[in-house]
């Protein structure tokens, strides 16, 4: 839709790049081209706006196959206006000079024309095609026939219309027929699925059997190896026992030899010690005897000298000897810290002293 603004009785039109504008004033073509922008007076202007961009036309229609089955066809036709002048002359693309809105419905007229033309060619193809073939190859055949029919249609170039592409989106039968047609396929698919399940189970059973056989073989091999291990352990234990017995024998022999040698050395040392002790005892006895003899001789000589002194001393000498003996006796007495004299002893001493004085 063109953008039209008002200014003091004038109108300004600004078109889009994808819209072809034709401006007639007083029956003469003043402006002609896409994306125009100009001023005009509404009372003397005749404006047309023809879209020149690619347009998509979706269509849905029903058809009947050769075996009298209804099918729904969904297709899309892409077209564009290749000659805007011809299209504006054949169809009403005029717009209101105040609002820029089409006065008529030109695009609906083009859609009707294209839909009816395409439907005619599609019906012609499907009417000679059974339903099963139409569902298999109908999309391709319908698309090719519709495209060829639209390109060969003389009214479209005469209207300035160019077909760009034709696409058939879907070709579907009625829901009941579609379900009926799906049933064999579903049954076949289910059978294939069941067969695949059975095969998978069979494969699983076979694999389980193989696994069980492998496990049994592994257990047998493990038992055989355990038997070999037990035998080897017995051999090793027996060998260890023999080696241990031999080692114990060697140790016992060495210990006996060492004990004998120690006993012999101890006996020899005892003999040597006994001999040394006997020699020392003999020497000590001899030394003690010699010392005793010498001491005895010294004592005898002292006693003889003492006796000679007593024999040679007179009265004074005897008193001197007695005093010397008392001094020696006093030197050998123990130390007396205090002397306790009882009354009885004191009385006796006083009595003796009194008797002495009287004498």
C-alpha positions in Angstrom: 0.0 0.0 0.0 1.3 3.4 -1.0 2.1 6.0 1.6 0.1 9.2 0.9 0.2 12.4 2.9 -1.7 15.7 2.6 -0.3 19.3 2.4 -2.6 22.3 1.6 -4.8 20.5 -1.0 -1.8 18.6 -2.5 -1.0 14.9 -2.0 2.4 13.3 -1.7 2.8 9.7 -2.7 5.8 7.6 -1.6 5.9 4.1 -3.1 7.8 1.0 -2.1 10.7 -0.5 -4.2 8.6 -3.6 -4.9 5.5 -1.6 -6.0 5.2 -0.3 -9.6 3.3 3.1 -9.6 1.4 4.5 -12.6 0.2 8.1 -12.4 -2.2 9.4 -15.1 -3.3 13.0 -15.1 -6.0 14.1 -17.5 -5.6 10.8 -19.4 -1.9 11.2 -19.8 0.8 9.0 -18.1 2.9 11.3 -15.9 4.8 8.9 -13.6 5.5 5.2 -14.3 8.0 3.0 -12.3 8.7 1.3 -9.0 9.6 3.2 -5.8 8.4 6.6 -7.1 7.8 9.7 -4.9 5.9 12.7 -6.2 3.3 15.4 -5.5 -0.1 15.3 -7.2 -3.7 16.7 -7.0 -6.3 14.1 -6.1 -9.0 15.5 -8.3 -7.1 15.2 -11.5 -5.0 12.1 -10.7 -5.5 8.4 -11.5 -3.2 6.1 -9.6 -2.3 2.4 -10.0 -0.1 0.3 -7.7 1.1 -3.0 -9.1 3.2 -5.3 -6.8 6.3 -6.6 -8.7 7.7 -8.9 -5.9 7.4 -12.7 -5.8 4.1 -13.8 -4.3 3.2 -17.1 -2.7 -0.2 -18.6 -3.5 -1.2 -21.6 -1.3 -4.1 -23.7 -2.6 -5.9 -26.7 -1.4 -8.5 -28.6 -3.4 -10.0 -32.1 -3.7 -9.8 -34.4 -6.7 -11.0 -37.9 -7.6 -8.7 -40.7 -8.8 -9.3 -43.3 -11.5 -10.8 -45.7 -8.9 -13.2 -43.1 -7.6 -11.3 -42.2 -4.4 -11.2 -38.7 -3.1 -7.8 -37.1 -2.5 -6.8 -33.7 -1.1 -4.1 -31.8 -2.9 -2.0 -29.1 -1.2 0.2 -27.0 -3.5 1.9 -23.6 -3.6 2.4 -21.5 -6.7 5.0 -18.7 -6.8 4.3 -15.9 -9.3 5.1 -12.3 -10.0 3.8 -9.5 -12.2 6.3 -9.3 -15.1 4.5 -6.6 -17.1 2.9 -4.0 -14.7 1.4 -2.0 -17.6 -0.4 -5.0 -19.0 -1.5 -6.1 -15.5 -2.8 -2.6 -14.7 -4.7 -2.6 -18.0 -6.3 -6.0 -17.5 -6.9 -5.9 -13.8 -8.0 -3.1 -11.5 -4.9 -2.1 -9.5 -6.2 1.5 -9.0 -5.7 3.0 -5.5 -7.6 5.8 -3.7 -5.6 9.1 -4.0 -6.4 10.0 -0.4 -5.7 6.7 1.4 -3.5 4.6 -1.0 -5.8 1.5 -0.6 -6.8 -0.5 -3.7 -10.3 0.2 -4.8 -10.8 -3.4 -5.9 -9.2 -6.8 -5.1 -6.7 -7.5 -7.9 -4.7 -10.1 -6.0 -7.8 -12.1 -5.2 -8.6 -12.2 -8.9 -5.1 -13.4 -9.7 -5.3 -16.1 -7.0 -8.6 -17.3 -8.4 -7.2 -17.4 -11.9 -4.1 -19.3 -10.8 -6.0 -21.7 -8.5 -8.6 -22.7 -11.1 -5.9 -23.2 -13.8 -3.8 -25.3 -11.5 -6.7 -27.3 -10.2 -7.9 -28.0 -13.8 -4.5 -29.6 -14.7 -4.2 -31.5 -11.4 -7.7 -33.0 -11.8 -6.9 -34.0 -15.3 -3.9 -36.0 -14.1 -5.5 -37.6 -11.1 -8.6 -38.6 -13.0 -6.5 -41.1 -15.0 -4.3 -42.3 -12.1 -5.4 -45.0 -9.5 -5.1 -44.1 -5.9 -2.1 -46.4 -5.2 -0.2 -44.9 -8.1 -1.3 -41.4 -7.1 0.0 -41.9 -3.6 3.3 -43.2 -4.9 4.1 -40.9 -7.8 1.2 -38.5 -7.7 3.1 -35.6 -6.2 5.7 -35.5 -8.9 3.3 -36.0 -11.8 0.8 -33.4 -10.4 3.6 -30.9 -9.9 5.0 -31.4 -13.4 1.6 -31.3 -15.0 0.5 -28.1 -13.1 3.8 -26.3 -13.9 3.5 -27.2 -17.6 -0.1 -26.2 -17.7 0.5 -22.8 -16.1 3.4 -22.1 -18.4 1.3 -23.0 -21.4 -1.8 -21.1 -20.3 -2.1 -18.1 -22.7 -4.2 -15.9 -20.3 -1.3 -15.5 -17.8 1.1 -13.8 -20.2 -1.8 -11.8 -21.5 -2.4 -10.6 -18.0 1.3 -9.8 -17.4 1.8 -12.8 -15.0 4.9 -15.0 -14.8 5.1 -18.3 -13.0 8.2 -18.7 -10.9 7.8 -22.1 -9.3 5.2 -24.8 -8.5 5.3 -27.0 -5.4 3.0 -29.8 -4.4 3.2 -30.2 -0.7 0.9 -33.2 -0.1 -1.5 -35.5 -1.7 -3.6 -37.4 0.8 -6.7 -39.6 0.6 -9.6 -39.5 3.0 -8.9 -40.5 6.6 -10.8 -43.8 6.4 -9.0 -44.8 3.2 -5.7 -43.7 4.6 -6.2 -45.8 7.7 -7.2 -48.8 5.5 -4.1 -48.3 3.4 -1.9 -48.0 6.5 -3.2 -51.3 7.9 -1.2 -53.7 5.6 1.9 -51.6 5.9 1.5 -51.5 9.7 0.9 -55.2 9.8 4.0 -55.8 7.6 6.0 -53.4 9.8 4.7 -55.2 12.9 5.6 -58.5 11.4 9.1 -57.2 10.5 9.3 -55.9 14.1 8.2 -59.3 15.5 10.6 -61.1 13.3 13.4 -58.7 14.3 12.4 -59.3 18.0 12.5 -63.0 17.5 15.8 -62.8 15.7 17.1 -60.6 18.4 15.9 -63.0 21.1 17.4 -65.9 19.2 20.7 -64.0 18.9 20.5 -63.2 22.6 19.8 -66.9 23.4 22.7 -67.9 21.2 24.9 -65.3 22.8 23.8 -66.4 26.3 24.6 -70.0 25.3 28.0 -69.0 24.0 28.6 -67.0 27.2 27.6 -69.9 29.3 29.9 -72.3 27.4 32.7 -69.8 27.7 32.1 -69.5 31.4 32.0 -73.3 31.8 35.2 -73.5 29.8 36.7 -70.8 31.9 35.7 -72.7 35.1 37.2 -75.9 33.8 40.4 -74.1 32.9 40.4 -72.4 36.3 39.9 -75.7 38.1 42.7 -77.3 36.1 45.0 -74.4 36.9 44.0 -74.6 40.6 44.9 -78.3 40.5 48.3 -77.4 39.0 48.6 -74.7 41.6 47.8 -77.1 44.5 50.4 -79.6 43.1 52.9 -76.8 42.7 52.2 -75.6 46.2 52.7 -79.1 47.6 56.0 -79.4 45.7 57.1 -76.1 47.0 56.1 -76.9 50.5 57.9 -80.3 50.4 61.0 -78.6 48.9 60.8 -75.9 51.6 60.5 -78.6 54.3 63.5 -80.5 52.9 65.5 -77.3 52.6 64.4 -76.3 56.1 65.4 -79.7 57.6 68.8 -79.5 55.8 69.3 -76.0 57.2 68.2 -77.1 60.7 70.7 -80.0 60.5 73.5 -77.7 59.4 72.6 -75.3 62.2 72.4 -78.2 64.7 75.8 -79.5 63.6 77.3 -76.0 63.8 75.7 -75.5 67.2 77.0 -78.8 68.5 80.5 -78.0 67.1 80.4 -74.6 68.7 79.1 -76.1 72.0 81.9 -78.7 72.0 84.5 -76.0 71.3 83.0 -73.8 74.0 83.1 -76.7 76.5 86.6 -77.5 75.6 87.7 -73.8 75.8 85.8 -73.5 79.1 87.4 -76.7 80.5 90.8 -75.4 79.4 90.1 -72.0 80.9 88.9 -73.7 84.1 92.1 -75.8 84.3 94.2 -72.8 83.7 92.2 -70.8 86.3 92.4 -73.7 88.8 96.2 -74.0 88.2 96.5 -70.2 88.7 94.3 -70.3 91.8 96.3 -73.2 93.2 99.6 -71.5 92.5 98.2 -68.3 94.1 96.9 -70.2 97.1 100.2 -71.9 97.6 102.1 -68.7 97.3 99.6 -66.9 99.6 99.9 -69.8 102.1 103.6 -69.6 101.9 103.6 -65.8 102.3 101.2 -66.1 105.3 103.3 -68.8 106.9 106.4 -66.7 106.4 104.7 -63.7 107.8 103.3 -65.6 110.7 106.7 -67.0 111.4 108.3 -63.6 111.2 105.5 -62.2 113.5 106.0 -65.0 115.9 109.7 -64.5 116.0 109.2 -60.8 116.5 106.7 -61.4 119.3 109.0 -63.9 120.8 111.9 -61.5 120.6 109.7 -58.7 122.1 108.5 -61.0 124.9 112.0 -62.1 125.6 113.1 -58.5 125.7 110.2 -57.6 128.0 111.1 -60.4 130.3 114.7 -59.4 130.3 113.7 -55.9 131.2 111.6 -57.2 134.1 114.4 -59.4 135.2 117.0 -56.7 135.1 114.8 -53.9 136.7 114.7 -53.2 140.4 111.9 -51.8 142.6 111.9 -48.5 140.9 112.1 -50.1 137.5 109.1 -52.3 138.4 107.1 -49.2 139.4 108.2 -47.5 136.2 107.1 -50.5 134.2 103.7 -50.6 136.0 103.2 -46.9 135.3 104.2 -47.5 131.7 101.8 -50.4 131.4 99.0 -48.4 133.0 99.6 -45.6 130.5 99.5 -48.1 127.7 96.3 -49.6 129.2 94.8 -46.1 129.4 95.7 -45.4 125.8 93.8 -48.6 124.8 90.7 -47.8 126.9 87.7 -46.4 125.1 86.8 -42.7 125.5 84.7 -42.0 128.6 82.6 -38.9 128.4 81.0 -39.1 131.9 81.2 -41.3 135.1 78.2 -42.0 137.3 79.0 -42.9 140.9 76.2 -44.4 142.8 75.8 -43.7 146.6 76.8 -47.3 147.4 80.1 -47.0 145.4 80.8 -43.6 147.0 80.1 -44.9 150.5 82.5 -47.8 149.9 85.2 -45.5 148.5 84.8 -43.2 151.5 85.1 -46.1 153.8 88.2 -47.3 152.2 89.7 -43.8 152.2 88.9 -43.5 155.9 90.5 -46.8 156.6 93.6 -45.8 154.7 94.0 -42.6 156.6 93.9 -44.5 159.9 96.7 -46.7 158.8 
